[in-house]
CSV table of C-alpha atoms and ligand atoms in Angstrom, one decimal:
chain,number,residue,atom,x,y,z
A,1,MET,CA,-32.3,-0.9,4.2
A,2,ASP,CA,-34.2,1.6,2.0
A,3,LYS,CA,-31.7,2.9,-0.5
A,4,GLN,CA,-32.8,6.5,0.3
A,5,LEU,CA,-31.9,6.0,4.0
A,6,GLU,CA,-28.6,4.2,3.3
A,7,PRO,CA,-25.7,6.4,4.4
A,8,ASN,CA,-23.5,7.6,1.6
A,9,MET,CA,-20.2,6.1,2.6
A,10,HIS,CA,-18.1,8.8,0.7
A,11,ASP,CA,-19.8,11.5,2.8
A,12,GLU,CA,-19.3,9.4,6.0
A,13,VAL,CA,-15.6,8.9,5.2
A,14,GLN,CA,-15.1,12.6,4.4
A,15,ARG,CA,-16.8,13.5,7.6
A,16,TYR,CA,-14.7,11.0,9.6
A,17,TYR,CA,-11.3,12.1,8.2
A,18,GLY,CA,-12.2,15.8,7.8
A,19,GLU,CA,-14.1,16.5,11.0
A,20,THR,CA,-14.3,13.6,13.5
A,21,LEU,CA,-10.6,12.7,13.7
A,22,GLU,CA,-8.2,15.4,14.6
A,23,SER,CA,-5.2,13.1,15.1
A,24,SER,CA,-4.4,9.4,15.3
A,25,ASP,CA,-5.1,9.6,19.1
A,26,ASP,CA,-8.8,9.7,18.3
A,27,LEU,CA,-8.8,6.2,16.6
A,28,LYS,CA,-10.7,3.3,18.2
A,29,THR,CA,-8.7,0.5,16.8
A,30,THR,CA,-5.1,-0.1,15.7
A,31,ALA,CA,-6.2,-0.4,12.0
A,32,CYS,CA,-4.8,3.0,11.1
A,33,CYS,CA,-1.5,2.4,12.9
A,34,THR,CA,1.7,1.2,11.4
A,35,ALA,CA,2.9,-2.0,13.1
A,36,THR,CA,6.1,-2.3,11.1
A,37,ALA,CA,9.0,-0.5,12.7
A,38,PRO,CA,10.7,1.9,10.2
A,39,SER,CA,14.4,1.6,9.6
A,40,ASP,CA,16.8,4.1,11.1
A,41,TYR,CA,17.1,5.8,7.7
A,42,ILE,CA,13.3,6.2,7.4
A,43,ARG,CA,13.1,7.3,11.0
A,44,LYS,CA,15.5,10.1,10.2
A,45,LEU,CA,13.3,11.2,7.2
A,46,LEU,CA,10.3,11.1,9.4
A,47,GLY,CA,12.0,13.7,11.6
A,48,ASP,CA,11.8,16.2,8.7
A,49,ILE,CA,8.0,15.8,8.2
A,50,HIS,CA,6.0,18.8,9.5
A,51,GLU,CA,4.3,18.0,12.9
A,52,GLU,CA,0.8,18.8,11.6
A,53,VAL,CA,1.2,16.4,8.7
A,54,SER,CA,2.5,13.6,11.0
A,55,ARG,CA,-0.3,14.2,13.4
A,56,ARG,CA,-2.9,13.5,10.7
A,57,TYR,CA,-1.2,10.4,9.4
A,58,TYR,CA,-3.6,7.4,9.5
A,59,GLY,CA,-1.7,4.8,7.5
A,60,CYS,CA,-1.5,1.1,8.4
A,61,GLY,CA,1.9,0.2,6.8
A,62,LEU,CA,5.1,1.6,5.4
A,63,VAL,CA,4.6,2.2,1.7
A,64,LEU,CA,8.3,3.0,1.0
A,65,PRO,CA,9.6,0.2,-1.2
A,66,GLU,CA,13.2,0.0,-2.5
A,67,ALA,CA,14.8,1.7,-5.6
A,68,LEU,CA,12.7,4.9,-5.8
A,69,GLU,CA,15.1,7.4,-7.3
A,70,GLY,CA,13.7,9.3,-10.3
A,71,LEU,CA,10.3,7.4,-10.2
A,72,ARG,CA,6.9,8.9,-11.0
A,73,ILE,CA,4.6,7.8,-8.1
A,74,LEU,CA,0.9,8.1,-7.4
A,75,ASP,CA,-0.4,7.9,-3.8
A,76,LEU,CA,-4.1,6.9,-3.7
A,77,GLY,CA,-5.8,8.4,-0.7
A,78,CYS,CA,-2.8,10.5,0.3
A,79,GLY,CA,-4.6,12.2,3.3
A,80,ALA,CA,-2.5,14.9,4.8
A,81,GLY,CA,0.5,13.9,2.7
A,82,GLN,CA,3.0,12.2,5.0
A,83,ASP,CA,3.8,9.4,2.5
A,84,VAL,CA,3.9,11.9,-0.4
A,85,TYR,CA,6.5,13.9,1.4
A,86,LEU,CA,8.6,10.9,2.4
A,87,LEU,CA,8.4,9.7,-1.2
A,88,SER,CA,9.3,13.1,-2.5
A,89,ARG,CA,12.6,12.9,-0.6
A,90,LEU,CA,13.2,9.3,-1.8
A,91,VAL,CA,12.5,9.9,-5.5
A,92,GLY,CA,14.8,13.0,-5.4
A,93,PRO,CA,14.4,16.2,-7.4
A,94,HIS,CA,14.1,14.4,-10.7
A,95,GLY,CA,11.2,12.2,-9.6
A,96,HIS,CA,7.6,13.2,-9.0
A,97,VAL,CA,4.8,12.2,-6.5
A,98,THR,CA,1.1,12.9,-7.0
A,99,GLY,CA,-1.2,12.5,-4.1
A,100,VAL,CA,-5.0,12.1,-4.6
A,101,ASP,CA,-7.6,12.4,-1.9
A,102,MET,CA,-11.3,13.3,-1.8
A,103,THR,CA,-11.3,15.0,1.6
A,104,PRO,CA,-10.5,18.8,1.3
A,105,ALA,CA,-9.6,19.1,5.0
A,106,GLN,CA,-6.8,16.5,4.6
A,107,LEU,CA,-5.5,18.1,1.4
A,108,ARG,CA,-5.5,21.5,3.0
A,109,VAL,CA,-3.0,20.2,5.6
A,110,ALA,CA,-0.9,18.6,2.8
A,111,ASN,CA,-0.9,21.8,0.7
A,112,ASP,CA,-0.3,24.1,3.6
A,113,HIS,CA,3.1,22.5,4.2
A,114,LEU,CA,4.3,22.1,0.7
A,115,ASP,CA,6.8,25.0,0.8
A,116,PHE,CA,8.1,23.8,4.2
A,117,HIS,CA,9.0,20.4,2.8
A,118,MET,CA,10.5,21.6,-0.5
A,119,GLU,CA,12.6,24.1,1.4
A,120,ARG,CA,13.7,21.4,3.9
A,121,TYR,CA,14.7,19.1,1.0
A,122,GLY,CA,16.5,21.9,-0.8
A,123,TYR,CA,14.3,21.5,-4.0
A,124,SER,CA,14.0,24.6,-6.2
A,125,GLU,CA,10.8,23.3,-7.8
A,126,PRO,CA,8.2,21.2,-6.0
A,127,ASN,CA,8.3,17.6,-7.1
A,128,VAL,CA,4.8,16.8,-5.6
A,129,ASP,CA,1.3,17.8,-6.4
A,130,PHE,CA,-2.1,17.1,-4.8
A,131,ILE,CA,-5.4,16.4,-6.6
A,132,GLU,CA,-8.8,16.4,-5.0
A,133,ALA,CA,-10.6,13.5,-6.5
A,134,ASN,CA,-12.4,10.2,-5.8
A,135,ILE,CA,-9.9,7.3,-6.4
A,136,GLU,CA,-12.9,5.3,-7.8
A,137,GLU,CA,-13.2,7.8,-10.6
A,138,LEU,CA,-9.5,8.3,-11.6
A,139,ASP,CA,-10.5,8.1,-15.3
A,140,LEU,CA,-12.2,11.6,-14.9
A,141,ILE,CA,-9.0,13.5,-13.9
A,142,GLY,CA,-7.0,13.1,-17.1
A,143,LEU,CA,-4.1,11.0,-15.9
A,144,PRO,CA,-2.7,9.3,-19.0
A,145,ASP,CA,-2.4,5.5,-19.4
A,146,ALA,CA,1.0,4.0,-18.3
A,147,SER,CA,2.2,7.2,-16.7
A,148,PHE,CA,3.4,5.9,-13.3
A,149,ASP,CA,6.2,3.6,-12.3
A,150,LEU,CA,4.7,3.0,-8.8
A,151,ILE,CA,1.4,3.4,-7.2
A,152,VAL,CA,1.2,3.4,-3.4
A,153,SER,CA,-1.8,3.5,-1.1
A,154,ASN,CA,-1.9,3.4,2.7
A,155,CYS,CA,-5.1,2.2,4.4
A,156,VAL,CA,-7.5,3.6,1.8
A,157,VAL,CA,-8.7,0.9,-0.6
A,158,ASN,CA,-10.9,-0.6,2.1
A,159,LEU,CA,-12.7,2.7,2.3
A,160,ALA,CA,-13.5,2.7,-1.4
A,161,VAL,CA,-17.0,1.6,-2.2
A,162,ASP,CA,-16.0,0.3,-5.7
A,163,LYS,CA,-12.6,-1.4,-5.0
A,164,GLY,CA,-12.5,-3.0,-8.4
A,165,ALA,CA,-12.6,0.5,-10.1
A,166,VAL,CA,-9.5,1.5,-8.0
A,167,LEU,CA,-7.5,-1.6,-9.0
A,168,ARG,CA,-8.6,-1.4,-12.6
A,169,SER,CA,-7.4,2.2,-12.8
A,170,ALA,CA,-4.1,1.3,-11.1
A,171,GLN,CA,-3.5,-1.3,-13.7
A,172,ARG,CA,-4.2,1.2,-16.5
A,173,LEU,CA,-2.0,3.9,-15.0
A,174,LEU,CA,1.0,1.7,-14.3
A,175,LYS,CA,3.8,1.5,-16.9
A,176,PRO,CA,4.7,-2.1,-18.0
A,177,GLY,CA,6.8,-3.5,-15.2
A,178,GLY,CA,5.3,-1.0,-12.7
A,179,GLU,CA,4.1,-1.8,-9.2
A,180,MET,CA,1.2,-1.2,-6.9
A,181,TYR,CA,2.6,-1.4,-3.4
A,182,PHE,CA,0.0,-0.9,-0.8
A,183,SER,CA,-1.0,-1.5,2.8
A,184,ASP,CA,-4.6,-2.1,3.7
A,185,ILE,CA,-7.0,-3.9,6.1
A,186,TYR,CA,-8.4,-7.3,5.3
A,187,ALA,CA,-10.9,-9.5,7.0
A,188,ASP,CA,-10.7,-13.3,7.7
A,189,ARG,CA,-14.3,-13.6,6.3
A,190,ARG,CA,-16.8,-11.5,4.4
A,191,VAL,CA,-18.0,-8.7,6.6
A,192,PRO,CA,-21.8,-9.2,7.3
A,193,GLU,CA,-24.0,-6.9,5.3
A,194,GLU,CA,-25.5,-5.2,8.4
A,195,LEU,CA,-22.0,-4.0,9.5
A,196,THR,CA,-21.0,-2.6,6.2
A,197,THR,CA,-22.8,0.8,6.6
A,198,ASP,CA,-21.8,1.5,10.2
A,199,PRO,CA,-20.1,4.9,9.9
A,200,VAL,CA,-17.6,4.4,12.7
A,201,LEU,CA,-16.7,0.8,11.7
A,202,TYR,CA,-16.4,2.0,8.1
A,203,GLY,CA,-14.3,5.1,9.0
A,204,GLU,CA,-12.0,3.0,11.2
A,205,CYS,CA,-11.2,0.9,8.1
A,206,LEU,CA,-13.0,-2.3,9.3
A,207,ALA,CA,-16.5,-2.4,7.7
A,208,GLY,CA,-15.1,-2.0,4.2
A,209,ALA,CA,-12.3,-4.5,4.6
A,210,MET,CA,-12.3,-7.2,1.9
A,211,TYR,CA,-12.2,-10.9,2.8
A,212,TRP,CA,-8.6,-11.7,1.7
A,213,ASN,CA,-9.5,-14.4,-0.9
A,214,ASP,CA,-12.0,-12.0,-2.5
A,215,PHE,CA,-9.2,-9.4,-2.8
A,216,LEU,CA,-6.9,-12.0,-4.4
A,217,ASP,CA,-9.6,-12.9,-7.0
A,218,MET,CA,-10.2,-9.3,-7.7
A,219,ALA,CA,-6.5,-8.5,-8.2
A,220,ARG,CA,-6.1,-11.4,-10.6
A,221,GLU,CA,-9.3,-10.4,-12.5
A,222,VAL,CA,-8.0,-6.9,-13.3
A,223,GLY,CA,-4.7,-8.3,-14.5
A,224,PHE,CA,-2.3,-8.4,-11.5
A,225,ALA,CA,-1.6,-12.1,-12.0
A,226,VAL,CA,0.6,-12.8,-9.1
A,227,PRO,CA,-0.2,-10.8,-5.9
A,228,ARG,CA,2.7,-10.9,-3.5
A,229,LEU,CA,2.2,-10.7,0.2
A,230,LEU,CA,5.0,-8.8,2.0
A,231,THR,CA,3.9,-8.3,5.6
A,232,ASN,CA,0.8,-8.9,7.7
A,233,SER,CA,-0.2,-8.3,11.3
A,234,PRO,CA,-3.4,-8.4,13.3
A,235,VAL,CA,-5.5,-5.4,14.0
A,236,ASP,CA,-6.7,-4.8,17.7
A,237,VAL,CA,-10.2,-3.6,18.0
A,238,THR,CA,-9.6,-1.7,21.3
A,239,ASP,CA,-13.0,0.0,21.7
A,240,PRO,CA,-15.3,-2.3,23.7
A,241,GLU,CA,-18.4,-1.3,21.8
A,242,LEU,CA,-16.8,-2.0,18.4
A,243,GLN,CA,-15.4,-5.3,19.8
A,244,GLN,CA,-19.0,-6.4,20.4
A,245,CYS,CA,-20.1,-5.3,17.0
A,246,VAL,CA,-17.4,-7.3,15.2
A,247,GLY,CA,-17.8,-10.5,17.3
A,248,GLU,CA,-15.8,-13.3,15.7
A,249,LEU,CA,-14.5,-11.3,12.8
A,250,ARG,CA,-10.8,-10.8,12.7
A,251,PHE,CA,-9.0,-8.1,10.8
A,252,TYR,CA,-5.4,-7.8,9.6
A,253,SER,CA,-3.3,-5.1,8.1
A,254,ALA,CA,-1.2,-6.4,5.2
A,255,THR,CA,1.1,-5.0,2.6
A,256,TYR,CA,0.8,-6.4,-0.9
A,257,ARG,CA,2.9,-5.9,-4.0
A,258,LEU,CA,1.0,-6.1,-7.4
A,259,PHE,CA,3.4,-6.0,-10.3
A,260,SER,CA,2.2,-5.4,-13.8
A,261,PHE,CA,4.0,-7.7,-16.2
A,262,SER,CA,3.1,-10.1,-19.0
A,263,GLY,CA,3.6,-13.8,-19.3
A,264,ALA,CA,2.8,-14.8,-15.7
A,265,GLU,CA,1.8,-18.5,-15.1
A,266,THR,CA,-1.0,-19.5,-12.8
A,267,GLY,CA,1.3,-21.6,-10.7
A,268,SER,CA,4.7,-21.2,-9.3
A,269,GLU,CA,6.9,-23.3,-11.6
A,270,ASN,CA,10.5,-24.4,-11.3
A,271,TYR,CA,12.9,-24.0,-14.2
A,272,GLY,CA,16.0,-24.2,-12.0
A,273,GLN,CA,16.6,-20.4,-12.2
A,274,MET,CA,18.5,-18.4,-9.7
A,275,ALA,CA,18.7,-14.6,-8.9
A,276,ILE,CA,21.7,-12.8,-7.5
A,277,TYR,CA,21.1,-9.5,-5.9
A,278,GLN,CA,24.0,-7.1,-6.6
A,279,GLY,CA,23.6,-5.2,-3.4
A,280,SER,CA,23.4,-2.0,-5.3
A,281,ILE,CA,20.1,-0.4,-4.3
A,282,PRO,CA,20.8,2.6,-2.1
A,283,GLN,CA,20.1,2.0,1.6
A,284,HIS,CA,19.8,-1.8,0.9
A,285,PRO,CA,23.4,-3.0,0.6
A,286,ASP,CA,22.8,-6.4,2.4
A,287,GLN,CA,19.5,-7.7,1.1
A,288,ILE,CA,16.1,-7.0,-0.3
A,289,ARG,CA,12.9,-8.6,0.5
A,290,LEU,CA,10.5,-9.1,-2.4
A,291,ASP,CA,7.7,-10.8,-0.4
A,292,LYS,CA,7.2,-13.4,2.4
A,293,HIS,CA,9.1,-16.0,0.4
A,294,PHE,CA,11.9,-14.3,-1.4
A,295,ILE,CA,14.6,-12.6,0.5
A,296,PHE,CA,17.7,-11.9,-1.6
A,297,LYS,CA,20.9,-11.6,0.2
A,298,ALA,CA,23.5,-9.6,-1.7
A,299,GLY,CA,25.9,-11.8,-3.7
A,300,GLU,CA,24.1,-15.1,-2.9
A,301,PRO,CA,22.4,-17.1,-5.6
A,302,THR,CA,18.7,-17.6,-4.6
A,303,PRO,CA,16.5,-20.2,-6.4
A,304,ILE,CA,13.5,-18.4,-8.0
A,305,CYS,CA,10.3,-19.6,-9.8
A,306,GLY,CA,9.5,-18.6,-13.4
A,307,ASN,CA,7.1,-15.8,-12.3
A,308,THR,CA,9.7,-14.2,-10.0
A,309,SER,CA,12.2,-14.4,-12.9
A,310,ARG,CA,9.8,-12.6,-15.2
A,311,LEU,CA,8.9,-10.1,-12.6
A,312,LEU,CA,12.5,-9.2,-11.8
A,313,LYS,CA,13.4,-8.8,-15.4
A,314,ALA,CA,10.3,-6.6,-16.2
A,315,SER,CA,10.4,-4.3,-13.2
A,316,ARG,CA,12.6,-1.5,-12.0
A,317,PHE,CA,14.6,-4.1,-10.1
A,318,ALA,CA,16.1,-5.6,-13.3
A,319,PRO,CA,19.4,-3.6,-13.2
A,320,PHE,CA,20.0,-4.7,-9.6
A,321,PHE,CA,19.8,-8.5,-10.3
A,322,HIS,CA,21.7,-11.1,-12.2
A,323,ILE,CA,19.4,-13.9,-13.3
A,324,ILE,CA,20.9,-17.3,-14.1
A,325,GLY,CA,19.1,-19.7,-16.4
A,326,ASP,CA,15.9,-19.5,-18.5
A,327,ASP,CA,12.6,-21.2,-18.7
A,328,SER,CA,13.4,-23.7,-21.4
A,329,VAL,CA,13.3,-26.8,-19.2
A,330,HIS,CA,10.5,-27.3,-16.8
A,331,LEU,CA,11.4,-29.1,-13.6
A,332,GLY,CA,8.0,-29.3,-12.0
A,333,ALA,CA,6.3,-27.1,-9.3
A,334,PHE,CA,8.5,-24.6,-7.5
A,335,GLY,CA,6.7,-25.5,-4.3
A,336,ILE,CA,5.3,-22.2,-3.0
A,337,LYS,CA,2.0,-20.6,-3.2
A,338,GLU,CA,3.0,-17.0,-4.2
A,339,ASP,CA,-0.1,-15.2,-2.9
A,340,GLN,CA,-0.4,-17.2,0.3
A,341,PHE,CA,-2.2,-15.3,3.0
A,342,PRO,CA,-1.2,-17.3,6.1
A,343,PHE,CA,-1.9,-14.4,8.5
A,344,THR,CA,0.2,-15.9,11.1
A,345,GLU,CA,2.0,-13.1,12.9
A,346,ASP,CA,5.2,-11.9,11.4
A,347,ALA,CA,8.2,-12.2,13.8
A,348,SER,CA,9.4,-9.0,12.2
A,349,GLU,CA,6.3,-7.1,13.0
A,350,GLY,CA,4.3,-6.0,15.9
A,351,GLU,CA,7.1,-4.2,17.7
A,352,GLY,CA,8.3,-0.7,17.5
A,353,GLY,CA,5.5,0.6,15.2
A,354,ARG,CA,3.8,3.9,15.5
A,355,CYS,CA,0.3,5.3,15.4
A,356,CYS,CA,1.3,8.6,13.9
B,401,SAM,C1,-7.1,6.0,6.7
B,401,SAM,S1,-6.8,7.5,5.9
B,401,SAM,C2,-5.2,7.3,5.2
B,401,SAM,C3,-4.6,8.6,4.7
B,401,SAM,C4,-3.2,8.5,4.3
B,401,SAM,N1,-2.9,7.4,3.3
B,401,SAM,C5,-2.3,8.3,5.5
B,401,SAM,O1,-1.5,7.3,5.5
B,401,SAM,O2,-2.3,9.1,6.4
B,401,SAM,C6,-7.9,7.3,4.5
B,401,SAM,C7,-7.9,8.5,3.5
B,401,SAM,O3,-8.4,8.0,2.3
B,401,SAM,C8,-9.3,9.0,1.8
B,401,SAM,N2,-10.3,8.3,0.9
B,401,SAM,C9,-11.1,7.4,1.3
B,401,SAM,N3,-11.9,6.9,0.3
B,401,SAM,C10,-11.5,7.7,-0.8
B,401,SAM,C11,-11.9,7.8,-2.1
B,401,SAM,N4,-12.9,7.0,-2.6
B,401,SAM,N5,-11.3,8.7,-3.0
B,401,SAM,C12,-10.3,9.5,-2.5
B,401,SAM,N6,-9.9,9.4,-1.2
B,401,SAM,C13,-10.5,8.6,-0.4
B,401,SAM,C14,-9.8,9.7,3.0
B,401,SAM,O4,-10.2,11.0,2.6
B,401,SAM,C15,-8.6,9.7,3.9
B,401,SAM,O5,-7.8,10.8,3.8
C-alpha cells in the first residue's frame, strides 16, 4: 500500500479505545477478556474498583504477581486504570504505581476516579499517577534508568507498532533483579502483511500480535535472557466476519515473566540445586508458581536449574526462599525448555474468567 494511504495505527488504536469501544461488551473477540479466574482475595479487591473503571477494562490476563508490598511499578498501556488501582492497593501506601497510556479518553476515566480509590483505600497521599505518552517513546518522558521494581502490561504490547522499543525501554527502566510481568496476545504464525493494517483486527489485539517465536527472539535480544511462560489460553474470534479474515491463524493470550538478571545460561542446566519456599509471601501461604514448570510448595525442597537459582537470588523473591547448593558441579541438562510455548490449554484456565 502507498505509504501516504496507510492507516496510522496509533490514530486507529486511539480511536478504537477512545471512541469506538464504550465497554468490553463491544468487543468482537475474547482477546481483551481475562480467562484466568481471580482468587477470592483479588475478587474482593475488584469489588472496590469504581464501576466506570471496571467497565473500560480491556485486559487479557491478571497482572498481579506475588510479593508487591512497597514496590515501584510501571503499567504500560494502563487504559482506564483498573490494574493501576488494584496494584495501588497491593503495593500499599509506601509503594507507587505509574500508569502510561496514549489515549486521553482512557486516562480521563482513570484520573476522574483517583480520589475515589485513594479514599476507599484510606491513603492520605495518592500512590499512583498517570502519564499520557506513547510507550514506544518512553525515553522522552524522563523516567530514570533502573527506577522500577516491576513493569506490568495487560493486552497492550501487541498494539505497539515498535514492540522492540517497548521491551528495550522496559529493560532500561527495571532495577537489577526487576521483572516485566505481562499478559498479551500471540499468534501461532506471522500475521500476513495484508491483515496488519485492518483497524478492527488491529484494535481487537489480533493484527499486531507477534508470532510467539519472534517474541521470544526479541525478548532475548534486548536482554531478557530467559522468558518464562506462566499461563496461556486460546482466543475465540467470535465475530463471523473477523473469523473469515483470520482463516487458519490461531491466537492465544499468554502471561510471560521477563526477569532482568545477569549470568543467565542459554540452556537449562542441572547443578543439583533445590529451592524451599518459606510460605511467607502474604496471600500465598501454601505455594507460589514461578512459571509453567516451577511450582514451589511451602516447606518442600523443589529441584531447580541454574537459571532459576540465579533468578530467585537476584529478584524480590530472594527473602522468601532458601536455596540449597551452588553451581560448582555441573550434572548435565536440567531437562526443561524454560521458555516453552506449548499452547496447549491450561487446565487451570478457561473457567471463571471475566470480560470486564
Ligand atoms: C486493550 S487496551 C488495555 C488497557 C488496559 N491495560 C486494561 O487492561 O484495561 C489497550 C490500551 O493500550 C493503549 N495503547 C496502545 N498502544 C499504545 C502505545 N503505543 N502507547 C501508549 N498506549 C498505548 C490504548 O490506548 C489502550 O488504552
